[in-house]
Short mmCIF file of C-alpha atoms in Angstrom, two decimals:
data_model
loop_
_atom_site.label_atom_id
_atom_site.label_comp_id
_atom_site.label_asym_id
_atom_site.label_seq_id
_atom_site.Cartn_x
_atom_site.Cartn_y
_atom_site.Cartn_z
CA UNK L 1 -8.66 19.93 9.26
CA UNK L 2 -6.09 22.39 7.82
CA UNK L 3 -4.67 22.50 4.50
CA UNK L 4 -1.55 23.09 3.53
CA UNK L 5 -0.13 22.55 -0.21
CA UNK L 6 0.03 18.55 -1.16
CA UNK L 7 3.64 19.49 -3.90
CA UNK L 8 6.09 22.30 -2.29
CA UNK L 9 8.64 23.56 -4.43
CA UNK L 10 11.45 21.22 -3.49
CA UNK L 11 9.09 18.24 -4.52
CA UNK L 12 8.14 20.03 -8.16
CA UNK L 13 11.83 20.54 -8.73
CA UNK L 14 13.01 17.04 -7.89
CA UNK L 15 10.14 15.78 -9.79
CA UNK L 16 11.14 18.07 -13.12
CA UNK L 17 14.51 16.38 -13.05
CA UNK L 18 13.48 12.86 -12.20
CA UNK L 19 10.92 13.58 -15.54
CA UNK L 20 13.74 15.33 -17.56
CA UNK L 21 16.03 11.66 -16.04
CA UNK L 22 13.23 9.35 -17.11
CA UNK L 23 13.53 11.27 -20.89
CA UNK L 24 16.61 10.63 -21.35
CA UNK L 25 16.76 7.27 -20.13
CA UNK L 26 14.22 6.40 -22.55
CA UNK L 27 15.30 7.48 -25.32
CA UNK L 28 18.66 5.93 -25.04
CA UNK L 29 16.36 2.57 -24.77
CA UNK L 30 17.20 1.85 -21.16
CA UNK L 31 13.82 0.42 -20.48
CA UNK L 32 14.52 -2.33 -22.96
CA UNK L 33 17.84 -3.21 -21.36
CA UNK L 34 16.63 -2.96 -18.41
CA UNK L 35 13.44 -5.59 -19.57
CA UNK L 36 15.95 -7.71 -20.80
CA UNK L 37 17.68 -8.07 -17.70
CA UNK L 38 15.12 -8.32 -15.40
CA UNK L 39 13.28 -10.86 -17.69
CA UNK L 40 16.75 -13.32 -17.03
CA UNK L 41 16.40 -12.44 -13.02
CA UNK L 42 12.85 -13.30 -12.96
CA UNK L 43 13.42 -16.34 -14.69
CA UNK L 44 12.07 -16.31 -18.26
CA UNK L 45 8.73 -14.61 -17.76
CA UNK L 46 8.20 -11.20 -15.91
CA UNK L 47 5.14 -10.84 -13.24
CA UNK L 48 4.43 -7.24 -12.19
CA UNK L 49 2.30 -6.57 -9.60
CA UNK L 50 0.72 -3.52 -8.62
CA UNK L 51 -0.59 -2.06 -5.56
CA UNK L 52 -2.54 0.85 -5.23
CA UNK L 53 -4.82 2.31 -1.98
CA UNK L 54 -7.32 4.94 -2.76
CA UNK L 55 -8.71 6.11 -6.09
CA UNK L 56 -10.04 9.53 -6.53
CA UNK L 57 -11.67 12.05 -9.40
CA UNK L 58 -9.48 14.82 -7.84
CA UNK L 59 -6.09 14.07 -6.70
CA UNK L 60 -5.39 17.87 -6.11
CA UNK L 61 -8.36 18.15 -3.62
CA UNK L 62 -7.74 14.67 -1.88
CA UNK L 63 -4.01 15.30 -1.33
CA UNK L 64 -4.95 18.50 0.12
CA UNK L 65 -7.31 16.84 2.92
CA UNK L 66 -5.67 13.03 3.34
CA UNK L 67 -2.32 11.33 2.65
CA UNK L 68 -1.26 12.35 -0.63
CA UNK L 69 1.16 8.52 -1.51
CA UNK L 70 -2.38 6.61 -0.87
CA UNK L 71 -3.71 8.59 -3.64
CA UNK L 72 -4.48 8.19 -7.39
CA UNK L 73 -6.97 9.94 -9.67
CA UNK L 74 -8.75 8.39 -11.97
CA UNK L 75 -7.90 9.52 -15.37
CA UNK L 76 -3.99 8.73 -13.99
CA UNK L 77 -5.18 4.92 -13.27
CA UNK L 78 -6.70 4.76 -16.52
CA UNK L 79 -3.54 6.13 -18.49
CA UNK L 80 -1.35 4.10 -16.48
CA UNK L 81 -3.16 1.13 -17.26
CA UNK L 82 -3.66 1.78 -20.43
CA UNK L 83 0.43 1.97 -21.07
CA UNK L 84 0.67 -0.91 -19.05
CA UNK L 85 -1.30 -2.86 -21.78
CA UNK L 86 0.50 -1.62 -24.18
CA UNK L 87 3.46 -3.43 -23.55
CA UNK L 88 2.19 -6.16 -20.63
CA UNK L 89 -0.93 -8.81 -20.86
CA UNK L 90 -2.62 -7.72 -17.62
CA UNK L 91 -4.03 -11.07 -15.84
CA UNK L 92 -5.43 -11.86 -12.36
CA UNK L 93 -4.02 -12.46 -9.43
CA UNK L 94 -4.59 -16.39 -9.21
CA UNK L 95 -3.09 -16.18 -12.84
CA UNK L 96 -0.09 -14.20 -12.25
CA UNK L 97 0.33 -16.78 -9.22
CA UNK L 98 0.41 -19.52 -11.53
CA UNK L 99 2.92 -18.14 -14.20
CA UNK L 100 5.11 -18.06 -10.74
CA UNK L 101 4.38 -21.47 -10.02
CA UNK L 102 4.31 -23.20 -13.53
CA UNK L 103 5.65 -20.72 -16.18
CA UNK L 104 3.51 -18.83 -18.75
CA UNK L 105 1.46 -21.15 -21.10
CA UNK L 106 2.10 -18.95 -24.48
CA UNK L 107 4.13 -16.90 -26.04
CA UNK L 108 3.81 -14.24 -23.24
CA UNK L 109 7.03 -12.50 -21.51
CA UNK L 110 5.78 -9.92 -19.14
CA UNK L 111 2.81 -10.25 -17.52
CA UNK L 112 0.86 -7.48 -14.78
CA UNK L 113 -1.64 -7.95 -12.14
CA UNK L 114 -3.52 -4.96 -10.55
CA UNK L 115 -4.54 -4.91 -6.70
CA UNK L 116 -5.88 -2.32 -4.33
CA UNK L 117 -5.46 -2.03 -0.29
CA UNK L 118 -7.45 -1.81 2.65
CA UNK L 119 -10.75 -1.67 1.21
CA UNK L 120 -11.40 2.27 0.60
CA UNK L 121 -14.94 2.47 -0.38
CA UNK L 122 -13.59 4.86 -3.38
CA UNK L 123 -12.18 1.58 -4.54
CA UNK L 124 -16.07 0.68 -5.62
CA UNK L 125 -17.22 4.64 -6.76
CA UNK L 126 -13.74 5.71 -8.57
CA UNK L 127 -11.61 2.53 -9.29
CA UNK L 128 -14.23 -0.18 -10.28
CA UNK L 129 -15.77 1.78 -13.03
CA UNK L 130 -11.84 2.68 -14.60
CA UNK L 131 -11.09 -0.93 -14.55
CA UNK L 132 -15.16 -2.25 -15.63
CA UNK L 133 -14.37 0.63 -19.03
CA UNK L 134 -10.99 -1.22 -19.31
CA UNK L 135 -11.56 -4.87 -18.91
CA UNK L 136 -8.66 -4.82 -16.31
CA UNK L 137 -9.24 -8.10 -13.45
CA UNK L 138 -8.31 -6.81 -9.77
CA UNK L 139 -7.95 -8.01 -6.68
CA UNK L 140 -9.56 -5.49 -3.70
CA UNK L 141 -7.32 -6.73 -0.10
CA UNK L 142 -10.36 -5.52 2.81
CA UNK L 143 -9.46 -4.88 6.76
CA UNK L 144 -12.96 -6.35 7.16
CA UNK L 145 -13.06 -4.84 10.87
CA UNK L 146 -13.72 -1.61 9.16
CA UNK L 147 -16.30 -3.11 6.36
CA UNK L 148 -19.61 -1.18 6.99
CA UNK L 149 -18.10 0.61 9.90
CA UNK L 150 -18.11 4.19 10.52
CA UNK L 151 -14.64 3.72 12.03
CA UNK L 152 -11.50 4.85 10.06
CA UNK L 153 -8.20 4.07 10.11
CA UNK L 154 -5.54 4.46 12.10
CA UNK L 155 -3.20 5.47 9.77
CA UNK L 156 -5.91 7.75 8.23
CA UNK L 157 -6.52 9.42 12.19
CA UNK L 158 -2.94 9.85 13.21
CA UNK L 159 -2.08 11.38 9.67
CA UNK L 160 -4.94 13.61 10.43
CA UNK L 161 -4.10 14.52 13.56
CA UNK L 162 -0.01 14.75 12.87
CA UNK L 163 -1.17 17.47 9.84
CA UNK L 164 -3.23 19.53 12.72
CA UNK L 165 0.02 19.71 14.88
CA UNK L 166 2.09 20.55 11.88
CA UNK L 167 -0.07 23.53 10.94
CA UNK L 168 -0.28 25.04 14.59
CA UNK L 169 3.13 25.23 14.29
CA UNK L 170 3.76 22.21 17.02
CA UNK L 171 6.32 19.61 15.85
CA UNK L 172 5.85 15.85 17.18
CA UNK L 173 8.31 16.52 20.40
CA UNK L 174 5.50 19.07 21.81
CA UNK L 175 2.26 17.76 21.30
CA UNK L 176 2.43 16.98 25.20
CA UNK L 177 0.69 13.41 25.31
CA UNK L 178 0.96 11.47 28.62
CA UNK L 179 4.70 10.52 29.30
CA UNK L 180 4.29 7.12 27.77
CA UNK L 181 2.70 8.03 24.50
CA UNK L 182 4.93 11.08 24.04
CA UNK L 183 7.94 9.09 24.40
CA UNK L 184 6.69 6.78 21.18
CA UNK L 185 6.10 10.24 19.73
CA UNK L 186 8.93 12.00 19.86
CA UNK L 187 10.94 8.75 19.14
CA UNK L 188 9.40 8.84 15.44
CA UNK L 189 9.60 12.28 15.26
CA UNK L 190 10.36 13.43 11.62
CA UNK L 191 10.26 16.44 9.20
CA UNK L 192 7.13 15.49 7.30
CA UNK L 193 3.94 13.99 9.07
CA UNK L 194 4.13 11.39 6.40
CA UNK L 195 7.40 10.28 7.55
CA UNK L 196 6.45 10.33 11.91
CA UNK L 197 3.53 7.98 10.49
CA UNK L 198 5.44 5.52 8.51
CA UNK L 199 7.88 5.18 11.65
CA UNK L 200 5.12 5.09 14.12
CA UNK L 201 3.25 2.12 12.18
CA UNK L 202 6.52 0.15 11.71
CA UNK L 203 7.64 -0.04 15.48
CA UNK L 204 4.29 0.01 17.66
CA UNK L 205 1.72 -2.53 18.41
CA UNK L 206 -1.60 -1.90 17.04
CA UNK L 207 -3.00 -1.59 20.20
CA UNK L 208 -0.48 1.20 21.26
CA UNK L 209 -1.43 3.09 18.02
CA UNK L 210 -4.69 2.92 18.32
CA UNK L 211 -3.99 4.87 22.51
CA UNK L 212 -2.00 6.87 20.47
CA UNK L 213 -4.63 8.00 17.56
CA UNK L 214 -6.84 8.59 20.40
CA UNK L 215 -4.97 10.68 22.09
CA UNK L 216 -3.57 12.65 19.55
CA UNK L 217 -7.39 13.64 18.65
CA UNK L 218 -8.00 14.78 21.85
CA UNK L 219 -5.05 16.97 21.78
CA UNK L 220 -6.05 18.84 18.46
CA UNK L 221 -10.04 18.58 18.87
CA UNK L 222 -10.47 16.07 15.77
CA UNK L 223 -12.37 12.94 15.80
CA UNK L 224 -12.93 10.27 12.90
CA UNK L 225 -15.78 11.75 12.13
CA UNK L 226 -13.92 14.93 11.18
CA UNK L 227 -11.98 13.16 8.69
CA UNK L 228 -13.01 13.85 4.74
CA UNK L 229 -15.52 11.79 3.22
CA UNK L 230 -12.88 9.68 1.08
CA UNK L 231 -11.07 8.19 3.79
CA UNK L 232 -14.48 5.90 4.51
CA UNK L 233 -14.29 1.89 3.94
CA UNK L 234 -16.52 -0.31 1.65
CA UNK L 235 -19.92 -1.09 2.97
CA UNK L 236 -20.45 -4.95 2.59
CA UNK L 237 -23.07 -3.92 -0.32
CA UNK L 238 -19.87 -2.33 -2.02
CA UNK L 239 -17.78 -5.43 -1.01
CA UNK L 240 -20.35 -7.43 -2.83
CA UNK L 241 -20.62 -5.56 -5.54
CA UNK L 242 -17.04 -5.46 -6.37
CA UNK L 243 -17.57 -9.27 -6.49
CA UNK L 244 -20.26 -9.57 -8.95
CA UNK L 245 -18.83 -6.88 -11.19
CA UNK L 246 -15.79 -9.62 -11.48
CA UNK L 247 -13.12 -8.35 -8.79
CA UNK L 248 -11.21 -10.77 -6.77
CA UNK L 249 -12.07 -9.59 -2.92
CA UNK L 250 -9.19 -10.91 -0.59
CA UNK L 251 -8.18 -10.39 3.01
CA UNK L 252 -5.87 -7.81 4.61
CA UNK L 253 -6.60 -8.59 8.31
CA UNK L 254 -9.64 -7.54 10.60
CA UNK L 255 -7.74 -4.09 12.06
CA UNK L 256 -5.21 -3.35 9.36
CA UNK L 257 -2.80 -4.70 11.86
CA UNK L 258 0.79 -4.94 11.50
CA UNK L 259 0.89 -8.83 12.26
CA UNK L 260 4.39 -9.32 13.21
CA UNK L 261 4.11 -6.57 15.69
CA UNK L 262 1.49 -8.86 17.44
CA UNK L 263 1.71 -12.30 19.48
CA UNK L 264 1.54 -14.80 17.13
CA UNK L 265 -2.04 -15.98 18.30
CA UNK L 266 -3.39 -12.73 17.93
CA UNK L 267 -2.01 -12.72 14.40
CA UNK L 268 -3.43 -15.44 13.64
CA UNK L 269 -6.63 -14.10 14.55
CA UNK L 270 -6.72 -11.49 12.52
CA UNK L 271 -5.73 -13.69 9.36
CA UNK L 272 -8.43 -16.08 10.14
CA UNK L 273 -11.65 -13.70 11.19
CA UNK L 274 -10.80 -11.51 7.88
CA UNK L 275 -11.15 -14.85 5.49
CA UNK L 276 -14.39 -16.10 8.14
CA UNK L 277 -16.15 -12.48 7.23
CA UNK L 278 -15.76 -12.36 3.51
CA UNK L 279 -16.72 -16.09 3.46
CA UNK L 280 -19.94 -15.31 5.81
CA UNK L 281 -20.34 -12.95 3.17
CA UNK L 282 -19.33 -13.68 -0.25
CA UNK L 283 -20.09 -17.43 0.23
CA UNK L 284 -16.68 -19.06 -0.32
CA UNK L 285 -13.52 -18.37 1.43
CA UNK L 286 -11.09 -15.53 -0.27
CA UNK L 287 -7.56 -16.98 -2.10
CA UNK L 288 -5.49 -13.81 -1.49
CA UNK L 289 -4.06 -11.85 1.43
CA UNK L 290 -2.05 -8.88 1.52
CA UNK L 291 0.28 -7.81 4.96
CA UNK L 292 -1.09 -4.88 6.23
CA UNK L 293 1.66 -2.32 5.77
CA UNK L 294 3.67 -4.73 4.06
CA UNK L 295 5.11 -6.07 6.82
CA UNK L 296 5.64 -9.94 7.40
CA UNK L 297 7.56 -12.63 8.61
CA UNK L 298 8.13 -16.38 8.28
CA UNK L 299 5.64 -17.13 10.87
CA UNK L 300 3.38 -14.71 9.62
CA UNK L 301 3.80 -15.72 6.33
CA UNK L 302 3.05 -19.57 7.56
CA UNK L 303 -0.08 -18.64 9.46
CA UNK L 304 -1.34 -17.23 5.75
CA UNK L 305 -0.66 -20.26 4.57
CA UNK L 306 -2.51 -22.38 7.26
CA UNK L 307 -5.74 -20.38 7.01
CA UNK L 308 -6.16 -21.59 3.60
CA UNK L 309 -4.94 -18.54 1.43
CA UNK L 310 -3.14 -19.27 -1.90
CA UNK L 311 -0.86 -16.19 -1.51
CA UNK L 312 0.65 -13.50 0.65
CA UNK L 313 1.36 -10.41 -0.93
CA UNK L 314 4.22 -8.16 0.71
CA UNK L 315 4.80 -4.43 -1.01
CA UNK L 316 8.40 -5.40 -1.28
CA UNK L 317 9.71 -3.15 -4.75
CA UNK L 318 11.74 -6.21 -5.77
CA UNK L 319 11.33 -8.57 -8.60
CA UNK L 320 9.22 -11.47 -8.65
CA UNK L 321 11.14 -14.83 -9.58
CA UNK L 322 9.61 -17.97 -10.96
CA UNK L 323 9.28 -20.41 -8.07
CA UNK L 324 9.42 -18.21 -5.86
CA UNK L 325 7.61 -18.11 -2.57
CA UNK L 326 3.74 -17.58 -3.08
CA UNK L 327 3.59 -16.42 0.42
CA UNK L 328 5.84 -13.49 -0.32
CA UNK L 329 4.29 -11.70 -3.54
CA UNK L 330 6.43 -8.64 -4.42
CA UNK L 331 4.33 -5.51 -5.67
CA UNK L 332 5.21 -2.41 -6.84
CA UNK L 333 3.15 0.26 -5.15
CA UNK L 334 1.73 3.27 -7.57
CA UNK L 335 -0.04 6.72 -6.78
CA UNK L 336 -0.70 9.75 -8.37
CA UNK L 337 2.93 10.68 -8.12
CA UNK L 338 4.46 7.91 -9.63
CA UNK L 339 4.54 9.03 -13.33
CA UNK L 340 3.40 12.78 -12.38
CA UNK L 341 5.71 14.88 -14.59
CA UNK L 342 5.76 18.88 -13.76
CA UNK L 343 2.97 19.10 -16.56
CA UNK L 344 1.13 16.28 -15.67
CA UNK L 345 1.08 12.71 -16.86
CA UNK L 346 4.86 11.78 -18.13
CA UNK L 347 4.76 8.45 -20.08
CA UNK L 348 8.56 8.63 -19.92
CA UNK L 349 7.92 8.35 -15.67
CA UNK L 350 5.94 5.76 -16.21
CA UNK L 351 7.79 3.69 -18.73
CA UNK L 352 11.11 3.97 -16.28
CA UNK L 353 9.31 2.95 -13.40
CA UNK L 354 7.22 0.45 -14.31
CA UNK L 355 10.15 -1.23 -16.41
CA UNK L 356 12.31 -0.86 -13.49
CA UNK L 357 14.75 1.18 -14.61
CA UNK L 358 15.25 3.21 -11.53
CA UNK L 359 15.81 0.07 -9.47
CA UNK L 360 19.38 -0.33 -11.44
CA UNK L 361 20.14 3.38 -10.10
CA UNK L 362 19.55 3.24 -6.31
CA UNK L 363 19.98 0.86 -3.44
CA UNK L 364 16.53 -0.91 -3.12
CA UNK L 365 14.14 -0.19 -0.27
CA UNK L 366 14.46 -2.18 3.22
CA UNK L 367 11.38 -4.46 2.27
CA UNK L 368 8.54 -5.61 4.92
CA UNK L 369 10.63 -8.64 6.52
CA UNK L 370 10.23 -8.24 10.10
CA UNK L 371 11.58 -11.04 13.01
CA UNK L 372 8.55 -13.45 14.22
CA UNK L 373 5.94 -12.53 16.59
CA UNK L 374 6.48 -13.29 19.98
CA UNK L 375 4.45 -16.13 21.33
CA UNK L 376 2.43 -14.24 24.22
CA UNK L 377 1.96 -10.27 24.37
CA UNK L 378 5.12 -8.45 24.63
CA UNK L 379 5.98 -6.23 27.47
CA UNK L 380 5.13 -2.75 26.89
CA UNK L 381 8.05 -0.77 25.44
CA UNK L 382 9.76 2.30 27.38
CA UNK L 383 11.23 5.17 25.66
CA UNK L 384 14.51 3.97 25.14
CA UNK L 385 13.37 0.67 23.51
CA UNK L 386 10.82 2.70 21.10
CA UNK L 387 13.76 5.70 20.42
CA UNK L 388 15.91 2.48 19.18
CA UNK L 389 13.15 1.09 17.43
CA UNK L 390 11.96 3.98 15.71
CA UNK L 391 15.59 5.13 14.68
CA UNK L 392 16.07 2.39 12.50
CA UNK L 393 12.50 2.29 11.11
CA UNK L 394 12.41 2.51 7.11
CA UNK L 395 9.69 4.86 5.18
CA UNK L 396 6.89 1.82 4.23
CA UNK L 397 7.09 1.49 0.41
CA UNK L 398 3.77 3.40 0.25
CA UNK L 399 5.73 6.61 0.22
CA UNK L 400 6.54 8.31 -3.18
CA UNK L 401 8.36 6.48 -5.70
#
């Protein structure tokens, strides 16, 4: 695969003054004002949660060969735990469910749970021994479809593939797929291959995406196999690991699926075979479940609920409110870039964001709320209905913050 720099000069300036911001901002105490007033909107008690993809020991070299927003290192999860606990009691999932629910029990005002996505088997090699050194409970969401498979995904392929284009010079418009496909293409067409991803996944059917991964590897010459080593799931063995060394495994679907883009049955499928394979597996059913991609709906959200999960986490940036609904966890997502000052770690980044300080000084994200699925499979989409989709498609919440 080529390589290309993960940080271009644009993104090191903008990330010197958001640093140089986040100084400031600190030391006029803005984080405490800004704790103060959240604490009111949440109701009381704040409940952070956090979700994070891939762990690595080298951001550097894995931003240079995957998607650079999945990404954290592992000395930047420690310190950024490790600040978190300075100023937040970090507690499970179930726990930080039940604060919701019931309020906190002590003394406690702000309270942090830690998840990771999709099941990356670097969550086991990288993550698990960061949080075992730290005493830090997390919750691991699994595609199980991809558990012990030598399958990757789609995200992962197209990103691949998308970077290929990009460095033979060929934007989206002119990778000349079949008339169909190219039309989805071009419709999500944007500067970065980051960005044509994020548009593609919130607009087409998994089924489409995965005609579409496929073809854009046989347009460049790559194949899943080509992809670098720490873009593979969890083996089972690592799933059960991750159990007995305390995490909380939950489900994220059996494809990584964006559910409301499928009939609702379908959906439901997905929900359901995840929470059947970690139960064949672990021996009881999982509690959790995170929306692939973030992206739900009211009928999703119910068909969580009916397979027996205790929660549905979105990746919605918003504040979490006591009694809220358990079905539609907010989480803030984190990467290496997140409190990456232009010499490295800022705690002044990290203070701003996870106090939410930047909220108060732009317009919040378009979150993961999506209409309900249609009942049976919806007719294929032509190019004008995926150019109107894809126009109004916002970046997933994945992308830097």
């Amino acid at each position: 695969m080529g390589g290309g720099r993960a940080v271009s000069r644009r993104d090191r300036a903008l990330r010197a003054a958001k640093a140089a911001l986040a100084g400031t901002l600190r030391g006029a105490g803005a984080h405490r004002i800004a704790g103060a007033i959240r604490r009111r909107q949440a109701g009381g008690a704040r409940v952070l949660l956090l979700s994070y993809h891939r762990a690595a020991v080298d951001f550097a070299r894995s931003a240079r060969e995957a998607l650079p927003s999945m990404i954290v290192s592992a000395a930047t999860l420690r310190r950024q735990l490790e600040q978190l606990a300075r100023r937040w009691e970090i507690v499970s999932l179930s726990e930080a469910a039940r604060i919701l629910a019931e309020g906190p029990r002590g003394p406690g005002r702000a309270f942090v749970a830690v998840t990771f996505d999709d099941g990356y088997a670097d969550n086991h090699a990288v993550a698990l021994p960061v949080l075992a050194a730290l005493r830090v409970p997390a919750t691991v969401y699994v595609a199980t479809g991809f558990t012990g498979s030598a399958d990757r995904f789609a995200h992962d392929r197209i990103y691949a593939a998308l970077r290929e284009l990009a460095r033979r010079g060929l934007p989206p418009e002119q990778a000349t797929l079949s008339p169909r496909l190219q039309a989805l293409l071009t419709a999500a067409a944007a500067a970065r291959p980051a960005e044509t991803l994020d548009r593609l996944i919130a607009t087409v059917p998994h089924g489409v995406l995965l005609e579409l991964a496929a073809a854009l590897e046989a347009r460049t010459g790559l194949s899943p196999g080509d992809l670098p080593a720490g873009t593979r799931p969890l083996d089972w063995d690592e799933v059960e690991a991750l159990d007995a060394a305390g995490l909380d495994v939950g489900g994220h679907s059996v494809r990584h699926a964006a559910l409301p883009l499928l009939p609702l049955e379908e959906a439901r499928r997905e929900i359901e075979g995840c929470r059947d394979a970690i139960a064949a597996r672990l021996g009881r059913r999982p509690r959790h479940f995170a929306y692939p991609n973030g992206l739900h709906s009211a009928a999703i959200r119910g068909a969580v609920r009916d397979a027996g999960f205790e929660t549905g986490s979105t990746t919605d940036d918003r504040e979490n409110v006591r009694g809220g609904d358990p079905y539609a966890l907010r989480r803030k997502v984190l990467w290496e870039g997140t409190t990456l000052g232009p010499l490295g770690y800022s705690p002044s980044l990290a203070t701003c964001s996870l106090e939410g300080v930047f909220g108060f000084l732009h317009r919040a994200r378009d979150g993961g709320e999506r209409p309900d699925p249609l009942p049976a499979a919806p007719v294929a989409s032509g190019p004008a209905r995926a150019a109107a989709a894809a126009a109004g498609a916002p970046e997933r919440d994945r992308q830097a913050s």
